């Protein structure tokens, strides 16, 4: 049997692997859903699902940014700090200038951070790891400096009422964050599948030198993906800040690693050139529903972290086996 | 009888295939103690594959390896080293930040006890080793600060520290000055007298005759013959290397040659000196030279991949500044790089994607890529170049070398390049696919395209070029029209100008 599988594998070559790549995580996801459904009757209810989707939306928006960066074989470690910084600048601006300027300033803060990281990678030729690590510290520090390390809780009531909708509102059945996440997904899906930018992102991740020798402006693509990662982190941060109705200087801390974890579980390669935002949906939902299911079952968050680590190992190991066999 | 006793290495009937290419076909080779055995052949003839089998990097598909009369099964890099085989590659394998002594004993350190390295003994031993080969290199020097020639000596000392019985040297003189070469040869002779067997891979005939005892020639992965150096001549060896019968594998035809499409005037950068030449419409211009002569650098400079310090590039009568590949492509230039896998293709991307990277603009309609148009264009190119691929969505990685090369070519046809630079277009491609590439080149020029063909393989240059430039040390040294170019002349032009 084993031999036969190996044989088919060899004959079908890439095609067989591609299918596994595409469906491995979705299959695991479905199995997990079924198991959790059997373990608890509180799991598969409309309300619970809506809850998980709402909670996962923020991580998904961040992970989409990470996905773009990973596709070019980069890495963005600064996302979490950018989220913290944007939370602070947004909240402070909301107090000072009102709703629309507050949101715009928040978005621009994230875009600026991402662009600086991008320029460091694309123009100054720093390694993505180093450039984004530096940005992580800088944004982190700025978030703390902005209000002496204290949260911003004094947003005026008339602003907060409207602002809260972004994070806590509903349109019919749908939570607003979920709608934002779906819009982000659709836009990025089409960008990656249908536009020159998308094609070039894969080209740069697949082989930088070949991309350059094909006339692709590699530097610019690198700058763009980091800028987008900053922008998406900012968007996620605004949703999060709205939900908390306050600016929090350390709220983003966990997000860099979570977005990396979700993206990698989804099957986007750390080495770039393979994967996409559809993969990331499954990565995020996998973590979201797993955490939720374990919560319902009363398993401690400490144990959950160990399990997420195990899932990352398994999913990446599977990808590497697939690669080796071919 | 005496031969039997002396033979340290015997390889019999060695075969090795890679997907799409038979790299070695029934190769035999033997080496005696205290002998310098030269391995000759063009690029792609199978020399490095044979060495890689000897060093344990590849497993042979068939054949037998005997070392000192004992059959070696399942050769691995570890076993190969243990058996006393040591390979000194062109790109030296030293750790630049460690000292000479540390490098010599890397992985084989003299120990004080189970944990600590006996540094004193290590330096002492290194010193003795270096002295035994008449070298005064200080064992406490950091390797980074040494010249290439000195690093080679360190490599040799390292081989000796491992008690090497067989030392393989892969083009050791390619980056040495004449004096350094002389010193190296003196050292090789000393090693030979001490009974070490040396396999020497080289291109320069003078060196072969100066240092070699015997020479074995490979061509296209087959064994051509072994000669005793004293009983052979330059011409005989060159004929063996190049072979005779292949001239008719080139589909060359006389064609009308048009106006100048590309003119390079006084081009200079760190690797190129005062380059001047013209390329005409419908012409195949060959460029010949040894490794490091500046051929690839010239291609990259024209294509905007490397910086140009001074000089002019005139395309179709208009002077152009080319600062990056994007600009070169917009002026109708394409480059098939010599390192296809690392520079020509994104291996994990599909045939379709690889084909249209440079020409995506053609298929864009209001922001989005027009899938249908793109697929039609790629289908046409796959048919035109008869690319053998299961589908246009197949990953480039799974194609054979020849078909990969065609995909790179398809990229330039897709972006409608009129001047295409082929850098080593047939390296690692088997004979049948080579001929197909030549035919495509001919077709392109018939349709008015122009080609610069860089190659180390004399027969294909002679077979396909309308004109041949010879490069050496970053300069164009000589130019031969097709009617006057012969192997001997080109070879001489390179050797004389070295």
CSV table of N, CA, C and O in Angstrom, one decimal, chain A residues 14 18 190-191 193-196 199-200 202-207 209-217 220 269 271-274 323 326, chain B residues 300 303-305 325-326 329 337 341-346 348 352-353 356-358 360-361 364 367-369 371 374 395 397-398 411-412:
chain,number,residue,atom,x,y,z
A,14,UNK,N,4.0,16.3,-9.5
A,14,UNK,CA,3.6,17.5,-8.8
A,14,UNK,C,2.1,17.6,-8.6
A,14,UNK,O,1.6,18.1,-7.6
A,18,UNK,N,0.2,18.9,-5.3
A,18,UNK,CA,-0.6,20.1,-5.3
A,18,UNK,C,-2.0,19.8,-4.7
A,18,UNK,O,-2.4,20.6,-3.9
A,190,UNK,N,-8.4,38.6,-5.5
A,190,UNK,CA,-8.3,39.1,-6.9
A,190,UNK,C,-7.0,39.7,-7.2
A,190,UNK,O,-6.5,39.5,-8.3
A,191,UNK,N,-6.4,40.4,-6.2
A,191,UNK,CA,-5.1,41.0,-6.5
A,191,UNK,C,-4.1,39.9,-6.8
A,191,UNK,O,-3.4,39.9,-7.8
A,193,UNK,N,-4.6,36.7,-7.7
A,193,UNK,CA,-5.0,35.9,-8.8
A,193,UNK,C,-4.9,36.6,-10.2
A,193,UNK,O,-4.6,36.0,-11.2
A,194,UNK,N,-5.4,37.8,-10.1
A,194,UNK,CA,-5.7,38.5,-11.4
A,194,UNK,C,-4.9,39.7,-11.8
A,194,UNK,O,-5.0,40.2,-12.9
A,195,UNK,N,-4.0,40.2,-10.9
A,195,UNK,CA,-3.3,41.4,-11.3
A,195,UNK,C,-1.8,41.1,-11.5
A,195,UNK,O,-1.3,40.1,-11.0
A,196,UNK,N,-1.2,42.1,-12.1
A,196,UNK,CA,0.2,42.1,-12.3
A,196,UNK,C,0.9,42.0,-11.0
A,196,UNK,O,1.9,41.2,-10.8
A,199,UNK,N,0.9,38.5,-9.5
A,199,UNK,CA,1.8,37.6,-10.2
A,199,UNK,C,3.2,37.9,-9.8
A,199,UNK,O,4.0,37.0,-9.6
A,200,UNK,N,3.6,39.2,-9.7
A,200,UNK,CA,4.9,39.6,-9.4
A,200,UNK,C,5.3,39.2,-8.0
A,200,UNK,O,6.4,38.8,-7.7
A,202,UNK,N,4.3,36.5,-6.4
A,202,UNK,CA,4.7,35.1,-6.5
A,202,UNK,C,6.1,34.9,-7.2
A,202,UNK,O,6.9,34.1,-6.8
A,203,UNK,N,6.3,35.8,-8.2
A,203,UNK,CA,7.5,35.6,-8.9
A,203,UNK,C,8.7,36.0,-8.0
A,203,UNK,O,9.7,35.3,-8.0
A,204,UNK,N,8.6,37.0,-7.2
A,204,UNK,CA,9.7,37.4,-6.4
A,204,UNK,C,9.9,36.4,-5.3
A,204,UNK,O,11.1,36.0,-5.0
A,205,UNK,N,8.9,35.8,-4.8
A,205,UNK,CA,9.0,34.7,-3.8
A,205,UNK,C,9.6,33.5,-4.4
A,205,UNK,O,10.4,32.7,-3.8
A,206,UNK,N,9.3,33.2,-5.6
A,206,UNK,CA,9.7,32.0,-6.3
A,206,UNK,C,11.2,32.0,-6.6
A,206,UNK,O,11.9,31.1,-6.4
A,207,UNK,N,11.7,33.2,-7.1
A,207,UNK,CA,13.1,33.3,-7.4
A,207,UNK,C,13.4,34.8,-7.7
A,207,UNK,O,13.1,35.3,-8.7
A,209,UNK,N,16.2,36.5,-8.2
A,209,UNK,CA,17.1,36.8,-9.3
A,209,UNK,C,16.4,36.6,-10.7
A,209,UNK,O,16.5,37.5,-11.6
A,210,UNK,N,15.7,35.5,-10.8
A,210,UNK,CA,15.0,35.3,-12.1
A,210,UNK,C,13.9,36.4,-12.3
A,210,UNK,O,13.7,36.8,-13.4
A,211,UNK,N,13.3,36.8,-11.2
A,211,UNK,CA,12.3,37.9,-11.3
A,211,UNK,C,12.9,39.1,-11.8
A,211,UNK,O,12.4,39.8,-12.7
A,212,UNK,N,14.0,39.5,-11.2
A,212,UNK,CA,14.7,40.7,-11.6
A,212,UNK,C,15.1,40.6,-13.1
A,212,UNK,O,15.0,41.6,-13.8
A,213,UNK,N,15.6,39.5,-13.5
A,213,UNK,CA,16.1,39.3,-14.9
A,213,UNK,C,14.9,39.2,-15.8
A,213,UNK,O,15.1,39.1,-17.0
A,214,UNK,N,13.7,39.1,-15.3
A,214,UNK,CA,12.5,39.1,-16.1
A,214,UNK,C,12.0,40.5,-16.2
A,214,UNK,O,10.9,40.7,-16.8
A,215,UNK,N,12.7,41.5,-15.6
A,215,UNK,CA,12.2,42.8,-15.7
A,215,UNK,C,11.3,43.3,-14.6
A,215,UNK,O,10.7,44.3,-14.7
A,216,UNK,N,11.2,42.5,-13.6
A,216,UNK,CA,10.3,42.8,-12.5
A,216,UNK,C,11.1,43.7,-11.5
A,216,UNK,O,12.2,43.4,-11.2
A,217,UNK,N,10.4,44.8,-11.0
A,217,UNK,CA,11.0,45.7,-10.1
A,217,UNK,C,10.9,45.1,-8.7
A,217,UNK,O,10.0,45.3,-8.0
A,220,UNK,N,10.5,47.2,-5.5
A,220,UNK,CA,9.2,47.9,-5.4
A,220,UNK,C,8.2,46.9,-4.8
A,220,UNK,O,7.4,47.2,-4.0
A,269,UNK,N,4.2,28.9,2.1
A,269,UNK,CA,5.6,28.5,2.4
A,269,UNK,C,6.4,29.7,2.9
A,269,UNK,O,6.3,30.8,2.4
A,271,UNK,N,9.4,30.0,2.5
A,271,UNK,CA,10.4,30.3,1.5
A,271,UNK,C,9.8,31.0,0.3
A,271,UNK,O,10.5,31.4,-0.6
A,272,UNK,N,8.5,31.3,0.4
A,272,UNK,CA,7.8,32.1,-0.6
A,272,UNK,C,7.4,31.4,-1.9
A,272,UNK,O,7.7,30.3,-2.1
A,273,UNK,N,6.6,32.1,-2.6
A,273,UNK,CA,6.2,31.7,-4.0
A,273,UNK,C,5.0,30.7,-4.0
A,273,UNK,O,4.5,30.4,-5.1
A,274,UNK,N,4.6,30.2,-2.9
A,274,UNK,CA,3.5,29.2,-2.9
A,274,UNK,C,2.5,29.5,-1.7
A,274,UNK,O,3.0,29.8,-0.6
A,323,UNK,N,7.3,17.9,-0.2
A,323,UNK,CA,8.3,18.5,-1.1
A,323,UNK,C,9.4,17.5,-1.3
A,323,UNK,O,9.9,17.3,-2.4
A,326,UNK,N,8.8,14.5,-3.8
A,326,UNK,CA,8.8,14.8,-5.3
A,326,UNK,C,10.3,14.9,-5.6
A,326,UNK,O,10.7,15.3,-6.6
B,300,UNK,N,25.5,40.4,-19.1
B,300,UNK,CA,24.7,41.0,-18.0
B,300,UNK,C,24.8,42.6,-18.0
B,300,UNK,O,23.8,43.2,-17.7
B,303,UNK,N,22.4,43.7,-20.7
B,303,UNK,CA,21.0,43.5,-20.2
B,303,UNK,C,20.6,44.3,-19.0
B,303,UNK,O,19.5,44.3,-18.6
B,304,UNK,N,21.6,45.1,-18.5
B,304,UNK,CA,21.2,46.0,-17.4
B,304,UNK,C,21.3,45.3,-16.1
B,304,UNK,O,20.8,45.8,-15.1
B,305,UNK,N,21.8,44.1,-16.0
B,305,UNK,CA,21.8,43.3,-14.8
B,305,UNK,C,23.0,43.7,-13.9
B,305,UNK,O,23.0,43.6,-12.7
B,325,UNK,N,17.3,45.5,-15.9
B,325,UNK,CA,16.8,44.5,-16.9
B,325,UNK,C,15.4,45.1,-17.5
B,325,UNK,O,15.1,44.8,-18.7
B,326,UNK,N,14.7,45.7,-16.7
B,326,UNK,CA,13.4,46.2,-17.2
B,326,UNK,C,13.6,47.1,-18.4
B,326,UNK,O,12.8,47.0,-19.4
B,329,UNK,N,14.7,45.1,-21.4
B,329,UNK,CA,13.5,44.4,-22.0
B,329,UNK,C,12.7,45.3,-22.9
B,329,UNK,O,12.2,45.0,-23.9
B,337,UNK,N,20.0,33.3,-19.2
B,337,UNK,CA,21.2,33.2,-18.3
B,337,UNK,C,21.8,31.8,-18.3
B,337,UNK,O,21.2,30.8,-18.6
B,341,UNK,N,18.5,27.5,-13.7
B,341,UNK,CA,17.7,27.2,-12.6
B,341,UNK,C,17.6,28.3,-11.6
B,341,UNK,O,16.6,28.5,-10.9
B,342,UNK,N,18.7,29.0,-11.4
B,342,UNK,CA,18.8,30.0,-10.4
B,342,UNK,C,18.5,31.4,-10.9
B,342,UNK,O,18.1,32.3,-10.2
B,343,UNK,N,18.6,31.6,-12.2
B,343,UNK,CA,18.4,32.9,-12.7
B,343,UNK,C,17.4,33.0,-13.8
B,343,UNK,O,16.8,34.1,-14.1
B,344,UNK,N,17.1,31.9,-14.5
B,344,UNK,CA,16.2,32.0,-15.6
B,344,UNK,C,14.7,31.7,-15.2
B,344,UNK,O,13.8,32.2,-15.9
B,345,UNK,N,14.5,30.9,-14.2
B,345,UNK,CA,13.2,30.4,-14.0
B,345,UNK,C,12.8,30.5,-12.5
B,345,UNK,O,13.7,30.4,-11.6
B,346,UNK,N,11.5,30.6,-12.2
B,346,UNK,CA,11.1,30.3,-10.9
B,346,UNK,C,10.6,28.9,-10.9
B,346,UNK,O,9.6,28.6,-11.5
B,348,UNK,N,9.3,26.8,-8.9
B,348,UNK,CA,8.1,26.4,-8.3
B,348,UNK,C,6.9,27.0,-9.0
B,348,UNK,O,5.7,26.7,-8.6
B,352,UNK,N,3.2,28.4,-17.5
B,352,UNK,CA,2.5,29.6,-17.9
B,352,UNK,C,3.0,30.9,-17.2
B,352,UNK,O,3.4,31.8,-17.9
B,353,UNK,N,3.2,30.8,-15.9
B,353,UNK,CA,3.7,32.0,-15.2
B,353,UNK,C,5.1,32.4,-15.6
B,353,UNK,O,5.3,33.5,-15.9
B,356,UNK,N,5.1,34.3,-19.0
B,356,UNK,CA,4.5,35.6,-19.2
B,356,UNK,C,5.0,36.7,-18.2
B,356,UNK,O,4.6,37.8,-18.3
B,357,UNK,N,6.0,36.4,-17.4
B,357,UNK,CA,6.5,37.3,-16.4
B,357,UNK,C,6.9,38.7,-17.0
B,357,UNK,O,6.6,39.7,-16.5
B,358,UNK,N,7.6,38.5,-18.2
B,358,UNK,CA,8.2,39.8,-18.8
B,358,UNK,C,7.2,40.5,-19.6
B,358,UNK,O,7.4,41.6,-20.1
B,360,UNK,N,3.6,40.6,-19.0
B,360,UNK,CA,2.3,40.6,-18.5
B,360,UNK,C,1.5,41.8,-19.0
B,360,UNK,O,0.2,41.7,-19.2
B,361,UNK,N,2.1,42.9,-19.2
B,361,UNK,CA,1.5,44.1,-19.6
B,361,UNK,C,0.6,43.9,-20.9
B,361,UNK,O,-0.5,44.5,-21.0
B,364,UNK,N,-3.0,42.7,-19.8
B,364,UNK,CA,-3.7,43.4,-18.8
B,364,UNK,C,-4.9,44.2,-19.5
B,364,UNK,O,-4.6,44.9,-20.5
B,367,UNK,N,-6.8,46.8,-15.3
B,367,UNK,CA,-6.2,46.3,-14.1
B,367,UNK,C,-6.0,44.7,-14.0
B,367,UNK,O,-5.1,44.2,-13.4
B,368,UNK,N,-6.9,44.0,-14.6
B,368,UNK,CA,-6.9,42.5,-14.5
B,368,UNK,C,-6.2,41.8,-15.6
B,368,UNK,O,-6.2,42.3,-16.8
B,369,UNK,N,-5.6,40.7,-15.3
B,369,UNK,CA,-5.0,39.9,-16.4
B,369,UNK,C,-6.1,39.1,-17.2
B,369,UNK,O,-6.9,38.5,-16.6
B,371,UNK,N,-7.1,36.2,-18.7
B,371,UNK,CA,-6.6,34.8,-18.6
B,371,UNK,C,-6.7,34.1,-20.0
B,371,UNK,O,-5.8,33.4,-20.4
B,374,UNK,N,-3.9,35.2,-22.3
B,374,UNK,CA,-2.7,34.8,-21.8
B,374,UNK,C,-2.5,33.3,-22.1
B,374,UNK,O,-1.4,32.9,-22.6
B,395,UNK,N,4.6,22.6,-13.0
B,395,UNK,CA,5.7,23.4,-12.4
B,395,UNK,C,7.0,23.2,-13.3
B,395,UNK,O,7.3,22.1,-13.7
B,397,UNK,N,9.9,23.1,-12.5
B,397,UNK,CA,10.8,22.2,-11.8
B,397,UNK,C,10.8,20.8,-12.4
B,397,UNK,O,11.8,20.1,-12.5
B,398,UNK,N,9.6,20.3,-12.8
B,398,UNK,CA,9.5,18.9,-13.3
B,398,UNK,C,9.8,18.7,-14.7
B,398,UNK,O,9.8,17.6,-15.2
B,411,UNK,N,9.7,32.9,-22.7
B,411,UNK,CA,9.5,34.2,-22.0
B,411,UNK,C,9.9,35.4,-22.9
B,411,UNK,O,9.2,36.4,-23.0
B,412,UNK,N,11.1,35.2,-23.6
B,412,UNK,CA,11.5,36.3,-24.5
B,412,UNK,C,10.8,36.4,-25.7
B,412,UNK,O,10.6,37.5,-26.3
